[in-house]
Structures are given as C-alpha cells and as structure tokens.
Amino acid sequence: MNADLTEKQGVILHPCHFARLGMRHLLPSNYQVFETADLNACQERRLVQGAPDLMIIALRGERYSMLSALELIEMLCHNNTHCQILVMLNISRLPGVRDYLMRYGERVRVIDPSSTLPRLTWQLERVIDRPVNPLQSVRTPLLPILSKRERQVLDALLLGNSVQRISRRFSLNIKTVSHYKRSALGKLGMKTMQPLLVWSTALPAYHFRHRDDILPEG
C-alpha cells in the first residue's frame, strides 16, 4: 500500500465480531477504525463526525435489513463524495444486487465474503491506494433506483408483515402493495423474495419491536 500517513477514518459494519477484528487488522495503521454490528450506530456516528474515508459494510446483518444497508450506501454516495465503500456480498446468491450497486461506479466495490484472505487484502489495497475522483464517482443508473415506498414495502415484508397489514398501514390497496414488491425485486434482479428471506430468518425478535417500520395492528 502507499505510504500515506494522513490520519483517516474507517467504519466496519458487520454482524460478526471476529470478522470485524480481522478486517480492522488489515487496514493501515493511519486508520482510526470504528466497528459495530449496528447500522443505527453508524448513522449516529456519521451525523456527529461526518462520513468516514472508508466504509466496509456487510449487507447481511442481525440488527439491520439489506434494504437499510442499501439506503445507507445510497446516502453516503450522494452526500459524501470522499467516502469509499467496500460491500461484503454473496455474489452467487444475489448477483442482481451486485449489478444494482454498479450504479455507483468506483465509489462502491463488492467482494464475496467467501473470498480468500489474499483476495480481500488486494481489494482493500485497491480501495485505499486509488482515491475516488468525485467527478467520476457516480455512474448514470442503469436501472431506476429503489423508491422510498418500494423500500418500505419490501422491508416490511421481510420483517414478517402480511400484505394486508402493509396495505392498512400505508393506505394502499393490496394490488398496489404487490406492485411495489414486484418493482423492488425487479430492480434488485430477483423474481422472488426467497434469497432475501434466507438472510432474514436469523433476525431476533427484539429487532422487529424496535424498528420504525414495524406496522401496528388494526
């Protein structure tokens, strides 16, 4: 890696404590690293200290959904031109999500968590040694970006809410809810929710109770 001793800020968002420690030790000594399994903690830190120079984020989390992670990536890319993002993503299971992230150009790089240590180290070196050119940081989207309503509907479905419950909560008819679901899945390159449901089964019950998107009965 280049011998740049300028102090920089790094954030690692990953559900596994040992994975976070391993990635932390791969970063150069000039990085001040904040690591957490909680996406809300990343958001709070960003509001107080600003965006980091480097964000390593796993799209699979126990305390956050993939839709929330994608929203954070979108926010960082559009509001913070200096922040580089390395996304941990099972590419073989979710190739459409990788294609969706290509809209951000060189700002976002994707690596499979099953990659070897040399591969992961090489990816980190590419990110760290090649600063982003703000003028080339965001590509013209190949597909429309997820809308707020699409994220809300898909996230609510992943949290176990029924179509009927979502319909009542957002004052939408059932056909419209189904339309938002199909539209969101299409943008992520999926035909069904099955790949996302596999990721969601490990979410603990308290996660549902404390999310803003929990839909009340009635």
PDB file of C-alpha atoms in Angstrom, residues 13-16 37 57-67 69-70 87-90 198-200:
ATOM      1  CA  LEU A  13     -20.366  -2.653   9.788  1.00  0.00           C
ATOM      2  CA  HIS A  14     -20.541  -6.443  10.078  1.00  0.00           C
ATOM      3  CA  PRO A  15     -22.590  -8.819  12.268  1.00  0.00           C
ATOM      4  CA  CYS A  16     -19.573 -10.952  13.248  1.00  0.00           C
ATOM      5  CA  ALA A  37     -22.867  -4.643  14.192  1.00  0.00           C
ATOM      6  CA  ILE A  57     -20.340  -2.957   5.111  1.00  0.00           C
ATOM      7  CA  ALA A  58     -21.877  -6.427   5.123  1.00  0.00           C
ATOM      8  CA  LEU A  59     -25.302  -6.447   3.502  1.00  0.00           C
ATOM      9  CA  ARG A  60     -26.272  -9.321   5.792  1.00  0.00           C
ATOM     10  CA  GLY A  61     -26.847  -8.178   9.375  1.00  0.00           C
ATOM     11  CA  GLU A  62     -28.641  -9.343  12.505  1.00  0.00           C
ATOM     12  CA  ARG A  63     -29.631  -5.813  13.545  1.00  0.00           C
ATOM     13  CA  TYR A  64     -30.448  -4.314  10.169  1.00  0.00           C
ATOM     14  CA  SER A  65     -32.023  -5.339   6.888  1.00  0.00           C
ATOM     15  CA  MET A  66     -30.396  -5.363   3.465  1.00  0.00           C
ATOM     16  CA  LEU A  67     -32.767  -2.577   2.410  1.00  0.00           C
ATOM     17  CA  ALA A  69     -27.898  -1.123   4.222  1.00  0.00           C
ATOM     18  CA  LEU A  70     -28.641  -0.177   0.608  1.00  0.00           C
ATOM     19  CA  VAL A  87     -19.535  -4.168   0.291  1.00  0.00           C
ATOM     20  CA  MET A  88     -19.443  -7.771   1.549  1.00  0.00           C
ATOM     21  CA  LEU A  89     -21.971  -9.640  -0.598  1.00  0.00           C
ATOM     22  CA  ASN A  90     -22.636 -13.274  -1.510  1.00  0.00           C
ATOM     23  CA  VAL A 198     -32.791 -16.738   3.736  1.00  0.00           C
ATOM     24  CA  TRP A 199     -30.935 -13.750   5.147  1.00  0.00           C
ATOM     25  CA  SER A 200     -33.817 -12.614   7.315  1.00  0.00           C
TER      26      SER A 200
END
